[in-house]
């Protein structure tokens, strides 16, 4: 996921690998620092939990944290791919599904209908709560 995020970031910046055009070492250095931070956090948590005798719980915590990092990297990679390829609708749909923004992933004509439905039902819920407070 880390490598995919780096590649997508390079595509978003228009980096040409063959000629190293538009390559910014500072962004690459920051990405490597994020990876090092992740590895350090994982190592510290695992070591502390292992010293406390929680071997199985340590594995679960490490796996959970890894899934969170992978999810964030995947979101960022697709956001960069949208910048790199703004006309590709499929990338936008995948990005919104990954972010669990299903209303934005739907075709444009469905979105106003869903939003109107939500406004109507949200106002019904608010009105019901106000009625309960008056009684």
PDB file of C-alpha atoms in Angstrom:
ATOM      1  CA  UNK A   1       0.000   0.000   0.000  1.00  0.00           C
ATOM      2  CA  UNK A   2       2.911   2.306   0.756  1.00  0.00           C
ATOM      3  CA  UNK A   3       4.443   1.782  -2.699  1.00  0.00           C
ATOM      4  CA  UNK A   4       1.053   2.236  -4.400  1.00  0.00           C
ATOM      5  CA  UNK A   5       0.569   5.520  -2.541  1.00  0.00           C
ATOM      6  CA  UNK A   6       4.049   6.716  -3.594  1.00  0.00           C
ATOM      7  CA  UNK A   7       3.360   5.789  -7.218  1.00  0.00           C
ATOM      8  CA  UNK A   8      -0.037   7.538  -7.199  1.00  0.00           C
ATOM      9  CA  UNK A   9       1.516  10.633  -5.619  1.00  0.00           C
ATOM     10  CA  UNK A  10       4.155  10.718  -8.331  1.00  0.00           C
ATOM     11  CA  UNK A  11       1.452  10.417 -10.994  1.00  0.00           C
ATOM     12  CA  UNK A  12      -0.475  13.292  -9.393  1.00  0.00           C
ATOM     13  CA  UNK A  13       2.625  15.501  -9.488  1.00  0.00           C
ATOM     14  CA  UNK A  14       3.356  14.541 -13.082  1.00  0.00           C
ATOM     15  CA  UNK A  15       6.686  12.916 -12.232  1.00  0.00           C
ATOM     16  CA  UNK A  16       8.415  11.258 -15.137  1.00  0.00           C
ATOM     17  CA  UNK A  17      10.458   8.384 -13.735  1.00  0.00           C
ATOM     18  CA  UNK A  18      12.554   8.085 -16.859  1.00  0.00           C
ATOM     19  CA  UNK A  19      13.822  11.687 -16.720  1.00  0.00           C
ATOM     20  CA  UNK A  20      13.146  12.547 -13.032  1.00  0.00           C
ATOM     21  CA  UNK A  21      11.158  15.622 -14.030  1.00  0.00           C
ATOM     22  CA  UNK A  22       9.017  17.248 -11.324  1.00  0.00           C
ATOM     23  CA  UNK A  23      10.422  14.882  -8.675  1.00  0.00           C
ATOM     24  CA  UNK A  24      10.549  16.487  -5.243  1.00  0.00           C
ATOM     25  CA  UNK A  25      12.806  14.704  -2.813  1.00  0.00           C
ATOM     26  CA  UNK A  26      11.147  16.479   0.142  1.00  0.00           C
ATOM     27  CA  UNK A  27       7.799  14.765  -0.543  1.00  0.00           C
ATOM     28  CA  UNK A  28       9.515  11.408  -0.938  1.00  0.00           C
ATOM     29  CA  UNK A  29      11.453  12.002   2.294  1.00  0.00           C
ATOM     30  CA  UNK A  30       8.181  12.811   4.114  1.00  0.00           C
ATOM     31  CA  UNK A  31       6.615   9.605   2.788  1.00  0.00           C
ATOM     32  CA  UNK A  32       9.585   7.584   4.023  1.00  0.00           C
ATOM     33  CA  UNK A  33       9.331   9.339   7.396  1.00  0.00           C
ATOM     34  CA  UNK A  34       5.652   8.275   7.608  1.00  0.00           C
ATOM     35  CA  UNK A  35       6.641   4.680   6.896  1.00  0.00           C
ATOM     36  CA  UNK A  36       9.391   4.838   9.512  1.00  0.00           C
ATOM     37  CA  UNK A  37       6.918   6.291  12.016  1.00  0.00           C
ATOM     38  CA  UNK A  38       4.502   3.425  11.310  1.00  0.00           C
ATOM     39  CA  UNK A  39       7.237   0.817  11.770  1.00  0.00           C
ATOM     40  CA  UNK A  40       8.380   2.494  14.989  1.00  0.00           C
ATOM     41  CA  UNK A  41       4.850   2.645  16.416  1.00  0.00           C
ATOM     42  CA  UNK A  42       4.261  -1.009  15.540  1.00  0.00           C
ATOM     43  CA  UNK A  43       7.568  -2.066  17.103  1.00  0.00           C
ATOM     44  CA  UNK A  44       7.017  -0.106  20.321  1.00  0.00           C
ATOM     45  CA  UNK A  45       3.445  -1.325  20.811  1.00  0.00           C
ATOM     46  CA  UNK A  46       4.372  -4.926  20.057  1.00  0.00           C
ATOM     47  CA  UNK A  47       7.406  -4.847  22.357  1.00  0.00           C
ATOM     48  CA  UNK A  48       5.479  -3.331  25.258  1.00  0.00           C
ATOM     49  CA  UNK A  49       2.559  -5.746  24.908  1.00  0.00           C
ATOM     50  CA  UNK A  50       4.939  -8.685  24.534  1.00  0.00           C
ATOM     51  CA  UNK A  51       6.744  -7.681  27.748  1.00  0.00           C
ATOM     52  CA  UNK A  52       3.362  -7.568  29.500  1.00  0.00           C
ATOM     53  CA  UNK A  53       2.662 -11.145  28.372  1.00  0.00           C
ATOM     54  CA  UNK A  54      -0.130 -10.331  25.927  1.00  0.00           C
ATOM     55  CA  UNK A  55       1.206 -12.181  22.890  1.00  0.00           C
ATOM     56  CA  UNK A  56      -2.094 -12.822  21.122  1.00  0.00           C
ATOM     57  CA  UNK A  57      -3.552  -9.412  21.977  1.00  0.00           C
ATOM     58  CA  UNK A  58      -0.390  -7.779  20.616  1.00  0.00           C
ATOM     59  CA  UNK A  59      -0.914  -9.476  17.263  1.00  0.00           C
ATOM     60  CA  UNK A  60      -4.524  -8.285  17.121  1.00  0.00           C
ATOM     61  CA  UNK A  61      -3.545  -4.710  17.961  1.00  0.00           C
ATOM     62  CA  UNK A  62      -0.753  -4.712  15.370  1.00  0.00           C
ATOM     63  CA  UNK A  63      -3.038  -6.141  12.694  1.00  0.00           C
ATOM     64  CA  UNK A  64      -5.747  -3.597  13.485  1.00  0.00           C
ATOM     65  CA  UNK A  65      -3.309  -0.715  13.326  1.00  0.00           C
ATOM     66  CA  UNK A  66      -1.900  -2.039  10.059  1.00  0.00           C
ATOM     67  CA  UNK A  67      -5.401  -2.184   8.555  1.00  0.00           C
ATOM     68  CA  UNK A  68      -5.984   1.440   9.557  1.00  0.00           C
ATOM     69  CA  UNK A  69      -2.716   2.531   7.956  1.00  0.00           C
ATOM     70  CA  UNK A  70      -3.517   0.564   4.792  1.00  0.00           C
ATOM     71  CA  UNK A  71      -6.961   2.154   4.606  1.00  0.00           C
ATOM     72  CA  UNK A  72      -5.509   5.662   4.922  1.00  0.00           C
ATOM     73  CA  UNK A  73      -2.843   4.935   2.301  1.00  0.00           C
ATOM     74  CA  UNK A  74      -5.482   3.553  -0.064  1.00  0.00           C
ATOM     75  CA  UNK A  75      -7.647   6.671   0.324  1.00  0.00           C
ATOM     76  CA  UNK A  76      -4.688   8.961  -0.275  1.00  0.00           C
ATOM     77  CA  UNK A  77      -3.545   6.958  -3.305  1.00  0.00           C
ATOM     78  CA  UNK A  78      -6.943   7.195  -4.978  1.00  0.00           C
ATOM     79  CA  UNK A  79      -7.189  10.911  -4.179  1.00  0.00           C
ATOM     80  CA  UNK A  80      -3.848  11.333  -5.955  1.00  0.00           C
ATOM     81  CA  UNK A  81      -5.018   9.231  -8.889  1.00  0.00           C
ATOM     82  CA  UNK A  82      -8.056  11.502  -9.246  1.00  0.00           C
ATOM     83  CA  UNK A  83      -5.681  14.466  -9.500  1.00  0.00           C
ATOM     84  CA  UNK A  84      -3.568  12.611 -12.050  1.00  0.00           C
ATOM     85  CA  UNK A  85      -6.498  11.408 -14.156  1.00  0.00           C
ATOM     86  CA  UNK A  86      -9.365  13.896 -13.617  1.00  0.00           C
ATOM     87  CA  UNK A  87     -11.496  12.554 -16.481  1.00  0.00           C
ATOM     88  CA  UNK A  88     -11.604   8.942 -15.205  1.00  0.00           C
ATOM     89  CA  UNK A  89     -15.008   8.569 -13.540  1.00  0.00           C
ATOM     90  CA  UNK A  90     -14.232   5.040 -12.338  1.00  0.00           C
ATOM     91  CA  UNK A  91     -11.429   6.332 -10.104  1.00  0.00           C
ATOM     92  CA  UNK A  92     -13.798   8.861  -8.525  1.00  0.00           C
ATOM     93  CA  UNK A  93     -16.409   6.179  -7.875  1.00  0.00           C
ATOM     94  CA  UNK A  94     -13.808   3.861  -6.300  1.00  0.00           C
ATOM     95  CA  UNK A  95     -12.507   6.736  -4.158  1.00  0.00           C
ATOM     96  CA  UNK A  96     -15.985   7.598  -2.850  1.00  0.00           C
ATOM     97  CA  UNK A  97     -16.791   3.935  -2.161  1.00  0.00           C
ATOM     98  CA  UNK A  98     -13.519   3.535  -0.250  1.00  0.00           C
ATOM     99  CA  UNK A  99     -14.399   6.616   1.804  1.00  0.00           C
ATOM    100  CA  UNK A 100     -17.887   5.169   2.366  1.00  0.00           C
ATOM    101  CA  UNK A 101     -19.473   8.176   0.631  1.00  0.00           C
ATOM    102  CA  UNK A 102     -22.013   6.103  -1.218  1.00  0.00           C
ATOM    103  CA  UNK A 103     -24.235   9.033  -2.160  1.00  0.00           C
ATOM    104  CA  UNK A 104     -21.352  10.610  -4.059  1.00  0.00           C
ATOM    105  CA  UNK A 105     -20.571   7.326  -5.795  1.00  0.00           C
ATOM    106  CA  UNK A 106     -24.066   7.138  -7.229  1.00  0.00           C
ATOM    107  CA  UNK A 107     -24.942   8.757 -10.535  1.00  0.00           C
ATOM    108  CA  UNK A 108     -25.518  12.496 -10.299  1.00  0.00           C
ATOM    109  CA  UNK A 109     -29.269  12.384 -10.770  1.00  0.00           C
ATOM    110  CA  UNK A 110     -29.711  10.129  -7.727  1.00  0.00           C
ATOM    111  CA  UNK A 111     -27.778  12.358  -5.353  1.00  0.00           C
ATOM    112  CA  UNK A 112     -30.366  15.223  -5.161  1.00  0.00           C
ATOM    113  CA  UNK A 113     -33.150  12.705  -4.569  1.00  0.00           C
ATOM    114  CA  UNK A 114     -31.274  11.018  -1.718  1.00  0.00           C
ATOM    115  CA  UNK A 115     -30.337  14.368  -0.149  1.00  0.00           C
ATOM    116  CA  UNK A 116     -33.964  15.600  -0.309  1.00  0.00           C
ATOM    117  CA  UNK A 117     -35.107  12.339   1.290  1.00  0.00           C
ATOM    118  CA  UNK A 118     -32.530  12.751   4.067  1.00  0.00           C
ATOM    119  CA  UNK A 119     -33.592  16.358   4.720  1.00  0.00           C
ATOM    120  CA  UNK A 120     -37.251  15.353   4.969  1.00  0.00           C
ATOM    121  CA  UNK A 121     -36.581  12.492   7.353  1.00  0.00           C
ATOM    122  CA  UNK A 122     -34.030  14.416   9.408  1.00  0.00           C
ATOM    123  CA  UNK A 123     -36.629  17.153   9.952  1.00  0.00           C
ATOM    124  CA  UNK A 124     -39.181  14.501  10.973  1.00  0.00           C
ATOM    125  CA  UNK A 125     -36.764  13.163  13.583  1.00  0.00           C
ATOM    126  CA  UNK A 126     -36.055  16.671  14.890  1.00  0.00           C
ATOM    127  CA  UNK A 127     -39.783  17.480  15.040  1.00  0.00           C
ATOM    128  CA  UNK A 128     -40.489  14.227  16.916  1.00  0.00           C
ATOM    129  CA  UNK A 129     -37.810  15.078  19.498  1.00  0.00           C
ATOM    130  CA  UNK A 130     -39.284  18.579  19.963  1.00  0.00           C
ATOM    131  CA  UNK A 131     -42.757  17.101  20.482  1.00  0.00           C
ATOM    132  CA  UNK A 132     -41.399  14.724  23.123  1.00  0.00           C
ATOM    133  CA  UNK A 133     -39.745  17.634  24.931  1.00  0.00           C
ATOM    134  CA  UNK A 134     -43.047  19.595  25.079  1.00  0.00           C
ATOM    135  CA  UNK A 135     -44.968  16.758  26.722  1.00  0.00           C
TER     136      UNK A 135
END
